[in-house]
Coordinates of N, CA and C in Angstrom, one line a residue:
M26 N 25.1 -10.9 -116.5 CA 25.6 -10.0 -115.5 C 24.4 -9.5 -114.6
K27 N 23.3 -9.2 -115.3 CA 22.1 -8.7 -114.6 C 21.5 -9.8 -113.6
N28 N 21.6 -11.1 -114.0 CA 21.1 -12.2 -113.2 C 22.0 -12.4 -112.0
Y29 N 23.3 -12.2 -112.1 CA 24.2 -12.2 -110.9 C 23.9 -11.2 -109.9
L30 N 23.6 -10.0 -110.4 CA 23.2 -8.8 -109.5 C 21.9 -9.1 -108.8
I31 N 20.9 -9.7 -109.4 CA 19.7 -10.1 -108.8 C 19.9 -11.2 -107.7
I32 N 20.8 -12.1 -108.0 CA 21.1 -13.2 -107.1 C 21.8 -12.6 -105.9
I33 N 22.7 -11.7 -106.1 CA 23.5 -11.1 -105.0 C 22.5 -10.3 -104.1
V34 N 21.6 -9.5 -104.7 CA 20.7 -8.7 -103.9 C 19.8 -9.7 -103.1
I35 N 19.3 -10.7 -103.7 CA 18.5 -11.7 -103.0 C 19.2 -12.4 -101.8
A36 N 20.5 -12.7 -102.1 CA 21.3 -13.3 -101.1 C 21.6 -12.3 -99.9
I37 N 21.7 -11.1 -100.2 CA 21.9 -10.1 -99.1 C 20.6 -9.9 -98.3
I38 N 19.5 -9.9 -99.0 CA 18.2 -9.8 -98.3 C 17.9 -11.1 -97.4
V39 N 18.2 -12.3 -97.9 CA 18.0 -13.5 -97.1 C 19.0 -13.5 -95.9
T40 N 20.2 -13.1 -96.1 CA 21.2 -13.1 -95.0 C 20.7 -12.1 -94.0
G41 N 20.3 -10.9 -94.4 CA 19.7 -9.9 -93.4 C 18.6 -10.4 -92.7
L42 N 17.6 -11.1 -93.3 CA 16.5 -11.7 -92.6 C 16.9 -12.8 -91.6
F43 N 17.9 -13.6 -92.0 CA 18.4 -14.6 -91.2 C 19.0 -14.0 -89.9
I44 N 19.8 -13.0 -90.1 CA 20.5 -12.3 -88.9 C 19.4 -11.7 -88.1
Y45 N 18.4 -11.0 -88.6 CA 17.4 -10.4 -87.9 C 16.6 -11.4 -87.0
V46 N 16.2 -12.5 -87.7 CA 15.4 -13.5 -87.0 C 16.2 -14.1 -85.8
N47 N 17.5 -14.4 -86.0 CA 18.3 -15.0 -85.0 C 18.6 -14.0 -83.9
L48 N 18.7 -12.8 -84.1 CA 19.0 -11.8 -83.1 C 17.7 -11.3 -82.3
Y49 N 16.6 -11.2 -83.0 CA 15.5 -10.5 -82.4 C 14.2 -11.3 -82.2
H50 N 14.2 -12.5 -82.8 CA 13.0 -13.4 -82.6 C 13.1 -14.1 -81.4
E51 N 11.9 -14.3 -80.6 CA 11.9 -15.0 -79.4 C 11.8 -16.5 -79.7
D52 N 12.7 -17.2 -79.1 CA 12.7 -18.7 -79.2 C 12.1 -19.3 -78.0
N53 N 10.9 -19.9 -78.2 CA 10.1 -20.4 -77.1 C 10.7 -21.6 -76.5
T54 N 11.7 -22.2 -77.1 CA 12.4 -23.4 -76.6 C 13.6 -23.0 -75.8
A55 N 14.1 -21.8 -75.8 CA 15.3 -21.4 -75.1 C 15.0 -21.2 -73.6
P56 N 15.9 -21.5 -72.8 CA 15.7 -21.3 -71.3 C 15.4 -19.8 -71.0
I57 N 14.6 -19.6 -70.0 CA 14.3 -18.2 -69.6 C 15.1 -17.9 -68.4
Y58 N 15.8 -16.8 -68.5 CA 16.6 -16.3 -67.4 C 15.9 -15.0 -66.8
I59 N 15.7 -15.1 -65.6 CA 14.9 -14.0 -64.9 C 15.9 -13.0 -64.3
K60 N 15.9 -11.7 -64.6 CA 16.7 -10.7 -64.0 C 16.0 -10.3 -62.8
N61 N 16.7 -10.2 -61.7 CA 16.2 -9.7 -60.4 C 15.9 -8.2 -60.5
T62 N 14.8 -7.8 -60.9 CA 14.5 -6.4 -61.1 C 14.2 -5.7 -59.7
K63 N 13.8 -6.5 -58.7 CA 13.5 -5.9 -57.4 C 14.8 -5.3 -56.8
A64 N 15.9 -5.9 -57.1 CA 17.1 -5.4 -56.5 C 17.5 -4.0 -57.1
D65 N 17.0 -3.8 -58.2 CA 17.4 -2.5 -58.9 C 16.6 -1.3 -58.4
T66 N 15.5 -1.6 -57.7 CA 14.6 -0.5 -57.1 C 14.6 -0.6 -55.6
P67 N 14.9 0.5 -54.9 CA 14.9 0.4 -53.5 C 13.5 0.1 -53.0
V68 N 13.4 -0.7 -52.0 CA 12.1 -1.1 -51.4 C 11.7 0.0 -50.3
E69 N 10.6 0.6 -50.5 CA 10.1 1.6 -49.6 C 8.9 1.0 -48.8
I70 N 9.1 0.9 -47.5 CA 7.9 0.4 -46.7 C 7.2 1.7 -46.3
V71 N 5.9 1.8 -46.8 CA 5.1 2.9 -46.5 C 4.3 2.7 -45.2
A72 N 4.3 3.7 -44.3 CA 3.6 3.6 -43.1 C 2.1 3.5 -43.3
L73 N 1.4 2.7 -42.6 CA 0.0 2.6 -42.7 C -0.7 3.8 -42.0
T74 N -1.9 4.0 -42.3 CA -2.6 5.1 -41.7 C -3.9 4.6 -41.0
E75 N -4.4 5.2 -40.0 CA -5.6 4.8 -39.3 C -6.8 4.8 -40.3
G76 N -6.8 5.6 -41.3 CA -8.0 5.7 -42.2 C -8.1 4.6 -43.1
Q77 N -7.1 3.7 -43.2 CA -7.2 2.6 -44.1 C -8.1 1.5 -43.5
T78 N -8.8 0.7 -44.4 CA -9.5 -0.4 -44.0 C -8.6 -1.6 -43.6
C79 N -9.1 -2.5 -42.9 CA -8.3 -3.7 -42.6 C -7.8 -4.4 -43.8
E80 N -8.6 -4.5 -44.8 CA -8.2 -5.2 -46.1 C -7.1 -4.4 -46.7
E81 N -7.2 -3.1 -46.8 CA -6.2 -2.2 -47.4 C -4.9 -2.4 -46.6
M82 N -4.9 -2.4 -45.3 CA -3.7 -2.5 -44.5 C -3.1 -3.9 -44.8
Y83 N -3.9 -4.9 -44.7 CA -3.4 -6.3 -45.0 C -2.7 -6.4 -46.3
D84 N -3.4 -5.9 -47.4 CA -2.8 -5.9 -48.7 C -1.5 -5.1 -48.8
S85 N -1.4 -4.0 -48.1 CA -0.2 -3.2 -48.2 C 0.9 -3.9 -47.5
I86 N 0.7 -4.6 -46.4 CA 1.7 -5.3 -45.7 C 2.2 -6.5 -46.5
E87 N 1.2 -7.2 -47.1 CA 1.6 -8.4 -48.0 C 2.4 -7.9 -49.2
N88 N 2.0 -6.8 -49.8 CA 2.8 -6.2 -50.9 C 4.2 -5.9 -50.4
D89 N 4.4 -5.3 -49.3 CA 5.7 -4.9 -48.7 C 6.5 -6.2 -48.5
L90 N 5.9 -7.2 -48.0 CA 6.7 -8.5 -47.8 C 7.1 -9.1 -49.1
D91 N 6.2 -9.0 -50.1 CA 6.6 -9.5 -51.5 C 7.7 -8.7 -52.1
N92 N 7.6 -7.4 -52.0 CA 8.7 -6.6 -52.5 C 10.0 -6.7 -51.8
A93 N 9.9 -7.0 -50.5 CA 11.1 -7.1 -49.7 C 11.9 -8.4 -49.9
N94 N 11.3 -9.4 -50.6 CA 11.9 -10.7 -50.9 C 12.6 -10.7 -52.2
Y95 N 13.9 -10.3 -52.2 CA 14.7 -10.3 -53.4 C 16.1 -10.6 -53.0
C96 N 16.9 -11.1 -53.9 CA 18.3 -11.5 -53.6 C 19.0 -11.8 -54.8
D97 N 20.4 -11.8 -54.7 CA 21.3 -12.2 -55.8 C 22.1 -13.4 -55.4
Q98 N 22.2 -13.6 -54.1 CA 22.9 -14.7 -53.5 C 22.4 -15.1 -52.2
D99 N 22.7 -16.3 -51.7 CA 22.2 -16.8 -50.4 C 22.4 -15.8 -49.2
S100 N 23.6 -15.1 -49.2 CA 23.9 -14.3 -48.1 C 23.0 -13.0 -48.1
D101 N 22.2 -12.7 -49.1 CA 21.3 -11.6 -49.1 C 20.0 -11.9 -48.3
C102 N 19.8 -13.2 -48.0 CA 18.5 -13.6 -47.4 C 18.5 -13.5 -45.9
D103 N 17.4 -13.2 -45.4 CA 17.1 -13.2 -44.0 C 15.6 -13.6 -43.7
A104 N 15.3 -13.9 -42.5 CA 13.9 -14.2 -42.2 C 13.4 -13.2 -41.2
I105 N 12.1 -12.7 -41.5 CA 11.5 -11.9 -40.5 C 10.5 -12.8 -39.7
L106 N 10.7 -13.0 -38.5 CA 9.9 -14.0 -37.6 C 8.7 -13.3 -37.2
L107 N 7.6 -13.9 -37.4 CA 6.3 -13.3 -37.1 C 5.6 -14.1 -36.0
G108 N 4.6 -14.9 -36.3 CA 3.9 -15.6 -35.3 C 3.3 -14.7 -34.3
G109 N 2.8 -15.3 -33.1 CA 2.3 -14.5 -32.1 C 1.2 -13.5 -32.6
R110 N 1.4 -12.2 -32.3 CA 0.5 -11.2 -32.7 C 0.3 -11.1 -34.2
Y111 N 1.3 -11.5 -35.0 CA 1.3 -11.3 -36.4 C 1.1 -12.5 -37.2
M112 N 0.5 -13.5 -36.6 CA 0.3 -14.8 -37.1 C -0.5 -14.7 -38.4
E113 N -1.4 -13.8 -38.6 CA -2.2 -13.7 -39.8 C -1.3 -13.5 -41.1
F114 N -0.1 -13.1 -40.9 CA 0.8 -12.9 -42.0 C 1.7 -14.1 -42.2
G115 N 1.5 -15.1 -41.4 CA 2.4 -16.3 -41.4 C 3.3 -16.4 -40.3
C116 N 4.1 -17.5 -40.2 CA 5.0 -17.6 -39.1 C 6.3 -16.8 -39.3
Y117 N 6.7 -16.7 -40.6 CA 7.9 -16.0 -40.9 C 7.8 -15.7 -42.5
H118 N 8.6 -14.7 -42.9 CA 8.7 -14.4 -44.3 C 10.2 -14.2 -44.6
Y119 N 10.6 -14.7 -45.7 CA 12.0 -14.5 -46.2 C 12.0 -13.1 -46.9
I120 N 13.0 -12.3 -46.5 CA 13.2 -11.0 -47.0 C 14.7 -10.7 -47.3
N121 N 15.0 -9.7 -47.9 CA 16.4 -9.3 -48.1 C 16.9 -8.7 -46.8
K122 N 18.2 -9.1 -46.5 CA 18.8 -8.7 -45.2 C 18.9 -7.2 -45.0
N123 N 18.8 -6.4 -46.1 CA 19.0 -4.9 -46.0 C 17.6 -4.2 -45.8
I124 N 16.5 -5.0 -45.7 CA 15.3 -4.4 -45.5 C 15.1 -4.0 -44.0
D125 N 14.5 -2.9 -43.7 CA 14.3 -2.4 -42.3 C 13.1 -3.2 -41.8
Q126 N 13.4 -4.3 -41.0 CA 12.3 -5.1 -40.5 C 11.4 -4.3 -39.5
S127 N 11.9 -3.3 -38.8 CA 11.1 -2.6 -37.9 C 10.0 -1.8 -38.5
S128 N 10.2 -1.4 -39.8 CA 9.1 -0.7 -40.5 C 8.0 -1.6 -40.8
I129 N 8.3 -2.8 -41.2 CA 7.3 -3.9 -41.5 C 6.6 -4.2 -40.2
L130 N 7.3 -4.4 -39.1 CA 6.7 -4.8 -37.9 C 5.9 -3.7 -37.3
Q131 N 6.2 -2.5 -37.5 CA 5.4 -1.3 -37.1 C 4.1 -1.3 -37.8
N132 N 4.1 -1.6 -39.1 CA 2.8 -1.7 -39.9 C 2.0 -2.8 -39.4
M133 N 2.6 -3.9 -39.0 CA 1.9 -5.1 -38.5 C 1.3 -4.8 -37.2
Y134 N 2.0 -4.0 -36.4 CA 1.5 -3.6 -35.1 C 0.2 -2.7 -35.3
I135 N 0.3 -1.8 -36.2 CA -0.9 -0.9 -36.5 C -2.1 -1.8 -36.9
Y136 N -1.8 -2.7 -37.8 CA -2.8 -3.6 -38.3 C -3.4 -4.5 -37.2
D137 N -2.5 -5.0 -36.3 CA -2.9 -5.9 -35.2 C -3.9 -5.1 -34.3
E138 N -3.5 -3.9 -34.0 CA -4.3 -3.1 -33.0 C -5.7 -2.9 -33.5
K139 N -5.9 -2.8 -34.8 CA -7.2 -2.5 -35.4 C -8.0 -3.8 -35.9
C140 N -7.2 -4.8 -36.3 CA -7.9 -5.9 -37.1 C -7.6 -7.3 -36.7
D141 N -6.5 -7.6 -36.1 CA -6.1 -9.0 -36.0 C -6.8 -9.8 -34.9
E142 N -7.1 -11.1 -35.2 CA -7.7 -11.9 -34.2 C -7.1 -13.3 -34.2
M143 N -5.8 -13.5 -34.6 CA -5.2 -14.8 -34.8 C -4.6 -15.3 -33.6
I144 N -4.4 -16.7 -33.6 CA -3.7 -17.4 -32.5 C -2.4 -17.9 -33.0
N145 N -1.3 -17.9 -32.2 CA 0.0 -18.3 -32.6 C 0.1 -19.9 -32.6
D146 N 0.6 -20.4 -33.7 CA 0.8 -21.8 -33.9 C 2.0 -22.0 -34.9
C147 N 3.2 -21.5 -34.5 CA 4.3 -21.4 -35.5 C 5.5 -22.2 -35.0
D148 N 6.2 -22.8 -36.0 CA 7.6 -23.4 -35.8 C 8.6 -22.3 -36.1
L149 N 9.8 -22.6 -35.8 CA 10.9 -21.7 -36.2 C 11.1 -21.6 -37.7
A150 N 11.6 -20.5 -38.2 CA 11.9 -20.4 -39.6 C 13.1 -21.3 -40.0
L151 N 13.1 -21.9 -41.1 CA 14.2 -22.7 -41.6 C 15.2 -21.8 -42.3
E152 N 16.4 -22.3 -42.5 CA 17.5 -21.6 -43.2 C 17.0 -21.2 -44.6
A153 N 17.4 -20.0 -45.0 CA 17.0 -19.5 -46.4 C 18.1 -19.6 -47.4
Q154 N 17.7 -19.7 -48.6 CA 18.7 -19.7 -49.8 C 18.1 -18.8 -50.9
C155 N 18.9 -18.4 -51.8 CA 18.5 -17.5 -52.9 C 18.2 -18.4 -54.1
V156 N 17.0 -18.4 -54.6 CA 16.6 -19.2 -55.8 C 15.8 -18.3 -56.8
S157 N 16.3 -18.1 -58.0 CA 15.6 -17.3 -59.0 C 15.3 -15.9 -58.5
G158 N 16.2 -15.4 -57.7 CA 16.0 -14.0 -57.3 C 15.2 -13.8 -56.1
E159 N 14.7 -14.9 -55.4 CA 13.9 -14.7 -54.2 C 14.5 -15.6 -53.1
C160 N 14.3 -15.2 -51.9 CA 14.7 -16.0 -50.8 C 13.6 -17.1 -50.5
V161 N 14.0 -18.3 -50.4 CA 13.1 -19.4 -50.0 C 13.8 -20.3 -49.0
E162 N 13.0 -21.1 -48.3 CA 13.5 -22.0 -47.3 C 14.3 -23.1 -48.0
V163 N 15.4 -23.5 -47.3 CA 16.2 -24.6 -47.7 C 15.4 -25.9 -47.5
E164 N 15.3 -26.7 -48.6 CA 14.6 -28.0 -48.5 C 15.4 -28.9 -47.6
Q165 N 14.7 -29.5 -46.7 CA 15.3 -30.5 -45.7 C 15.3 -31.9 -46.4
G166 N 16.4 -32.5 -46.5 CA 16.5 -33.8 -47.2 C 16.7 -34.9 -46.3

């Protein structure tokens, strides 16, 4: 009888470990699903100040553009067209359609007045689609 009790206790411990490992252990061979955490936090475009260096302004704008690029579906995506005065930031960036583009453009204007020396050489932005929580251009086939 004592042996059966020991076997039952061991079986319960092994079963518990099996359940724990299967529920809480990371499986490196399993596919990784990325949750779009950007959509959970409102994107705030902070106005630049004249006291910032050109590098600080540029980094702030790039950070805003990165944070503004989030989506859950294709219809969330839009393109902010740049080029011209704002060529230093690229010809266009894909962002969420609910982002206030004028705030980003205002910051680029402040940066341009103090720092920019680029020349325009841009094509039009291609259609955007939502892939892994970010807006990207549609591959032309």
